[in-house]
Backbone as numpy.savetxt, mean C-alpha at the origin, in Angstrom:
# Nx Ny Nz CAx CAy CAz Cx Cy Cz
-24.26 -9.79 41.81 -24.20 -8.41 41.44 -23.17 -7.80 40.67
-22.02 -8.00 41.82 -20.80 -7.67 41.28 -20.09 -7.93 40.26
-20.45 -9.26 40.27 -19.83 -10.19 39.19 -20.13 -9.93 37.94
-21.77 -9.77 37.69 -22.26 -9.33 36.65 -21.37 -7.77 36.19
-21.59 -7.13 37.13 -21.31 -5.22 36.40 -19.61 -5.84 36.25
-18.92 -6.74 36.59 -17.63 -6.45 36.04 -17.54 -7.26 34.92
-18.08 -8.33 34.53 -17.93 -9.20 33.21 -18.35 -8.03 32.28
-19.72 -7.30 32.61 -20.46 -6.18 31.48 -19.18 -5.59 31.15
-18.32 -5.10 32.00 -17.24 -3.80 31.99 -16.47 -4.35 31.10
-15.60 -5.29 31.46 -14.99 -6.41 30.47 -15.33 -6.61 29.11
-16.80 -6.54 29.10 -17.23 -7.09 27.27 -17.08 -5.90 26.96
-17.33 -4.78 27.62 -17.50 -3.54 26.74 -16.02 -3.17 26.55
-15.18 -2.80 27.31 -13.48 -2.96 27.25 -13.05 -3.55 25.92
-13.76 -4.80 26.03 -12.86 -5.60 25.07 -13.87 -5.07 23.39
-15.06 -4.89 23.40 -15.25 -4.43 22.41 -14.80 -2.92 21.85
-14.55 -2.44 22.68 -13.71 -1.30 22.34 -12.72 -1.07 21.79
-11.81 -2.03 22.57 -10.40 -2.57 22.08 -10.56 -2.97 20.53
-11.38 -3.93 19.79 -11.96 -4.55 18.90 -12.32 -3.84 17.91
-12.76 -2.87 18.11 -13.55 -1.96 16.93 -12.28 -0.77 17.00
-11.58 -0.35 17.44 -10.33 0.23 17.40 -10.13 0.29 15.83
-9.66 0.87 14.78 -9.62 1.45 13.54 -8.17 1.08 13.52
-7.59 0.12 12.76 -6.01 0.03 12.77 -5.69 1.02 11.51
-4.83 1.62 11.78 -3.88 2.75 10.51 -3.11 2.16 9.49
-4.11 2.77 8.08 -3.51 2.07 7.23 -1.89 3.04 6.63
-0.71 1.92 6.73 0.38 2.80 6.36 1.23 2.16 5.09
2.06 2.92 4.76 3.04 2.71 3.71 4.47 2.17 3.95
4.63 0.71 4.18 6.05 0.58 5.14 6.01 0.99 6.33
5.39 1.21 6.72 5.66 2.24 8.54 5.13 3.39 8.49
5.12 4.33 7.50 4.88 5.15 7.77 2.81 5.64 7.14
2.42 5.95 8.36 1.14 6.45 8.33 0.64 6.98 6.87
-0.62 6.82 5.97 -1.38 7.50 5.03 -1.98 8.30 5.41
-2.41 8.62 7.14 -3.37 9.19 7.16 -2.79 10.84 7.49
-1.33 10.69 7.00 -0.74 12.14 7.41 -1.38 13.18 6.50
-1.18 14.62 6.55 -1.54 15.74 5.31 -0.46 15.16 4.33
-0.34 15.19 3.44 0.26 14.98 1.87 1.69 15.64 1.97
1.60 16.86 2.04 2.88 17.40 2.22 3.68 16.57 3.51
3.35 16.61 4.43 4.04 15.94 5.49 4.55 14.57 5.00
3.81 13.72 4.89 3.82 12.51 4.07 5.18 12.75 2.61
5.23 13.32 2.07 6.03 13.89 0.93 7.20 13.97 1.67
7.66 14.95 2.59 8.34 15.38 3.18 9.13 14.09 3.73
8.44 13.40 4.68 8.88 11.80 5.30 9.27 11.23 4.31
8.82 10.98 2.55 9.66 10.19 2.07 11.04 10.71 1.76
11.12 12.15 1.50 12.35 12.70 1.50 13.48 12.54 2.50
13.04 12.29 3.78 14.00 12.30 4.51 14.27 10.71 4.92
13.68 9.54 4.36 13.86 8.33 3.50 14.48 8.13 2.51
15.06 9.38 1.83 15.92 9.33 0.61 15.49 9.41 -0.68
14.02 9.16 -0.60 13.24 9.72 -2.37 13.32 10.64 -2.68
13.51 11.24 -3.60 13.51 12.63 -4.47 12.31 12.70 -5.37
12.03 13.71 -5.55 11.00 14.35 -6.51 11.42 14.38 -7.52
10.41 13.51 -9.02 11.35 13.64 -10.16 10.29 14.54 -11.07
10.77 16.16 -11.25 10.09 16.81 -11.15 9.61 17.03 -13.06
9.94 15.89 -13.58 9.87 15.77 -14.84 8.76 15.20 -15.17
8.37 14.38 -14.21 7.24 13.38 -13.98 6.15 14.11 -13.12
6.55 15.19 -12.60 4.97 15.36 -11.69 4.54 16.63 -12.02
2.98 16.86 -12.07 2.44 17.75 -12.98 3.15 19.06 -11.83
2.52 20.17 -12.19 2.72 21.48 -11.63 1.79 21.94 -10.53
0.64 21.42 -10.73 -0.13 21.40 -9.13 -0.19 20.49 -8.01
1.13 19.46 -8.32 1.36 18.74 -6.92 0.52 17.87 -6.95
-0.67 17.65 -7.66 -1.62 16.42 -7.56 -1.24 15.21 -7.62
0.00 15.14 -8.65 0.19 13.84 -8.90 2.03 13.75 -8.85
2.42 13.58 -7.86 3.71 13.70 -7.57 4.83 11.86 -7.48
5.99 12.20 -8.20 6.51 10.63 -8.99 8.24 11.15 -8.01
8.19 9.71 -7.37 9.31 10.02 -6.32 9.99 8.82 -6.77
11.43 8.58 -6.21 12.08 7.70 -6.38 13.21 7.42 -5.58
14.30 6.71 -5.53 15.32 6.59 -4.77 16.43 5.47 -5.34
17.26 6.17 -5.27 18.97 5.08 -5.71 18.92 4.01 -4.96
18.95 2.81 -5.70 18.70 1.27 -5.61 17.68 0.28 -5.17
16.23 1.60 -5.22 15.34 0.53 -5.61 15.05 0.11 -6.52
14.25 -0.46 -6.76 13.77 -1.23 -7.98 12.26 -0.42 -8.88
11.68 0.16 -8.10 10.65 0.99 -8.60 10.50 2.27 -8.13
9.51 3.26 -8.73 9.20 4.75 -8.73 7.81 4.59 -7.59
7.87 5.62 -6.80 6.27 6.27 -6.41 5.61 7.01 -7.09
4.16 7.00 -7.16 3.15 7.75 -7.81 2.56 8.09 -6.51
2.83 9.21 -6.31 1.37 9.43 -4.97 -0.14 10.85 -5.95
-1.10 10.02 -5.35 -1.93 10.81 -5.88 -2.75 11.84 -4.67
-2.72 12.93 -4.42 -3.48 13.80 -3.42 -4.85 14.28 -4.20
-5.54 14.45 -2.82 -7.09 15.43 -3.28 -7.33 16.19 -1.76
-7.23 17.47 -2.17 -7.48 18.56 -0.85 -6.59 18.20 0.46
-5.25 18.31 -0.31 -4.07 18.05 0.73 -4.09 16.63 1.70
-4.96 15.54 0.98 -4.91 14.12 1.71 -4.62 13.13 0.65
-3.82 12.68 1.13 -3.11 11.11 0.17 -4.43 10.45 -0.24
-4.45 10.34 -1.19 -5.40 9.06 -1.55 -5.15 7.70 -2.18
-3.78 7.77 -2.85 -3.60 6.79 -3.47 -1.62 6.71 -3.43
-1.16 5.61 -3.45 -0.10 5.70 -3.85 0.57 4.45 -4.62
1.35 4.80 -5.49 1.52 3.22 -6.23 3.27 3.08 -6.66
3.50 1.72 -6.50 5.13 1.44 -6.84 4.88 0.78 -7.87
5.51 1.31 -8.76 5.55 0.56 -10.38 6.88 0.24 -10.68
7.32 -0.65 -10.76 9.03 -1.69 -10.78 9.56 -1.87 -11.72
10.49 -1.73 -12.12 11.18 -1.40 -13.15 12.47 -2.75 -13.53
11.34 -3.88 -13.48 12.26 -4.79 -13.85 12.40 -5.38 -14.83
13.18 -6.06 -15.65 13.18 -6.48 -17.11 12.82 -7.43 -17.14
12.57 -8.63 -16.85 12.53 -10.17 -17.54 11.02 -10.44 -16.73
10.52 -11.47 -17.13 9.30 -12.05 -17.00 9.42 -12.56 -15.65
10.69 -13.13 -15.59 11.00 -14.69 -14.34 11.25 -13.06 -12.93
11.65 -12.19 -13.40 12.04 -11.35 -12.36 10.82 -10.78 -11.64
9.94 -10.62 -12.62 8.39 -9.44 -12.22 7.84 -11.15 -11.12
7.50 -12.11 -11.89 7.10 -13.04 -11.20 7.35 -13.65 -9.91
8.89 -13.76 -9.57 9.28 -14.16 -8.18 9.02 -12.61 -7.57
9.04 -11.39 -8.33 9.02 -10.66 -6.84 7.62 -9.74 -6.90
6.51 -10.43 -7.43 5.15 -10.41 -7.28 4.90 -11.46 -5.90
5.50 -12.79 -6.60 5.22 -13.78 -5.53 5.34 -13.37 -4.05
7.14 -12.98 -4.60 7.18 -12.49 -2.65 6.49 -11.69 -1.96
6.26 -10.56 -2.78 5.28 -9.34 -2.46 4.11 -10.01 -1.73
3.04 -10.62 -2.50 1.92 -11.18 -2.22 2.06 -12.40 -0.73
3.47 -12.86 -0.78 3.39 -13.77 0.67 3.75 -12.78 1.63
4.32 -11.54 1.31 4.58 -10.65 2.62 3.54 -10.15 2.90
2.30 -9.61 1.93 1.48 -9.15 2.28 0.18 -9.75 3.20
0.51 -11.50 2.55 -0.37 -12.44 3.53 0.02 -12.47 4.84
1.17 -12.25 5.21 1.72 -12.71 6.35 1.76 -11.12 7.32
1.71 -10.28 6.57 1.20 -8.92 7.19 -0.25 -8.51 7.62
-1.05 -8.68 6.65 -2.15 -8.68 7.05 -3.04 -9.82 7.58
-2.35 -10.91 7.37 -3.01 -12.14 7.99 -4.33 -12.46 7.13
-4.14 -12.40 5.68 -5.49 -12.51 4.86 -5.24 -12.68 3.49
-6.25 -13.74 2.65 -5.73 -13.94 1.87 -6.21 -13.40 0.74
-5.62 -12.86 -0.64 -6.14 -12.33 -1.60 -7.51 -12.62 -2.48
-8.09 -11.37 -2.71 -9.07 -11.96 -3.84 -7.92 -12.18 -5.22
-8.28 -13.00 -6.05 -7.57 -12.92 -7.12 -8.65 -13.23 -8.21
-8.86 -11.66 -9.12 -9.55 -11.56 -10.20 -9.08 -12.48 -11.44
-7.68 -12.37 -11.43 -6.85 -13.00 -12.21 -5.72 -13.41 -11.79
-5.67 -14.86 -12.50 -4.67 -16.05 -11.45 -3.92 -16.62 -13.06
-3.45 -16.05 -13.80 -2.78 -16.71 -14.73 -1.11 -16.84 -14.66
-0.33 -17.38 -15.83 1.32 -17.07 -15.70 1.58 -15.90 -15.98
0.78 -15.14 -16.82 1.57 -14.09 -17.58 0.43 -12.64 -16.70
-0.35 -13.18 -16.35 -1.04 -12.00 -16.06 -1.69 -12.46 -14.35
-1.78 -11.55 -13.07 -2.20 -11.74 -12.00 -2.36 -10.72 -11.39
-3.55 -10.43 -10.64 -4.16 -9.73 -9.77 -4.09 -10.25 -8.10
-4.02 -9.78 -7.51 -4.12 -9.72 -5.88 -4.54 -8.65 -5.38
-6.10 -8.84 -4.35 -6.25 -7.58 -4.07 -6.53 -8.20 -2.64
-6.09 -7.35 -1.65 -6.07 -6.92 -0.33 -6.91 -6.50 -0.02
-7.51 -6.38 1.35 -7.81 -5.35 2.21 -7.74 -5.02 3.41
-7.35 -3.99 4.12 -6.91 -3.75 5.49 -8.27 -2.77 5.69
-8.13 -2.84 7.26 -8.78 -1.83 7.74 -8.93 -0.30 7.44
-7.91 0.18 6.62 -7.67 1.81 6.13 -7.59 1.38 4.89
-7.64 0.52 4.00 -7.42 0.77 2.49 -7.35 -0.77 1.61
-6.90 -0.30 0.69 -6.97 -1.62 -0.33 -5.50 -1.84 -0.98
-4.87 -2.91 -1.33 -3.90 -2.41 -1.55 -3.82 -3.99 -3.00
-3.40 -3.07 -4.52 -3.83 -4.30 -5.17 -2.24 -4.55 -5.95
-1.86 -5.81 -5.84 -0.93 -6.21 -7.08 -0.70 -6.33 -8.03
-0.62 -6.08 -9.38 -0.74 -6.46 -10.75 0.55 -7.03 -11.29
0.47 -7.97 -12.03 1.43 -8.52 -13.10 1.16 -8.36 -14.21
1.84 -7.85 -15.12 1.54 -8.08 -16.69 2.82 -8.60 -17.68
2.90 -9.82 -17.49 4.10 -10.37 -18.20 3.78 -10.30 -19.86
3.79 -9.36 -20.28 3.95 -9.20 -22.17 5.13 -8.60 -22.90
5.40 -8.10 -24.13 6.32 -7.65 -24.69 7.31 -6.76 -23.27
6.67 -6.37 -22.64 7.33 -5.11 -21.62 6.73 -5.64 -20.42
7.63 -6.53 -19.27 6.81 -6.83 -18.19 6.72 -5.87 -17.11
5.46 -5.56 -16.63 5.12 -4.47 -15.43 4.92 -5.18 -14.49
5.31 -4.45 -13.09 4.65 -5.01 -11.79 4.56 -3.54 -11.07
3.07 -3.52 -10.49 2.64 -2.50 -9.78 2.03 -3.02 -8.26
2.12 -1.86 -7.28 1.43 -2.63 -5.99 0.82 -0.67 -5.87
-0.66 -1.05 -5.63 -1.38 0.36 -5.55 -1.74 0.17 -4.23
-1.77 1.18 -3.04 -2.33 1.05 -2.14 -3.10 2.49 -2.43
-4.78 1.67 -1.90 -5.96 2.74 -1.82 -6.45 2.99 -0.45
-6.21 4.67 0.08 -6.85 4.71 1.34 -8.38 4.48 1.07
-9.01 3.97 1.94 -10.69 3.91 1.75 -11.31 5.14 2.32
């Protein structure tokens, strides 16, 4: 009887640990933080608000950091971060393809999952990852002006 009880407690403990929701984060920064706290944390990491591209209601905020090849666009609703997008400023098709592949490989390792690939051509690729707290979408469009973006969406 004692062994059955110990086994039952072990199973319950295992289930409790495995059902624990993982926190969705952006480069180690929790996306569950209040919006203003999240923005302040990015400022502490060297990002600056681009007031020319940020709306007056602070619903959409654009941030940049010198040395990075991307700008951040943050969207909030009722003080909570809803989405964050990295828009890369790479100038050649080869550099966007290389960066897209590196980001895809990094997310595969980090999340331990293969992406859903609704588009997989040379000039237009989309990779969608799902984690416990949200979705990550990598989009590459190599046309006349190559674009690469990474969208983080909170569930």
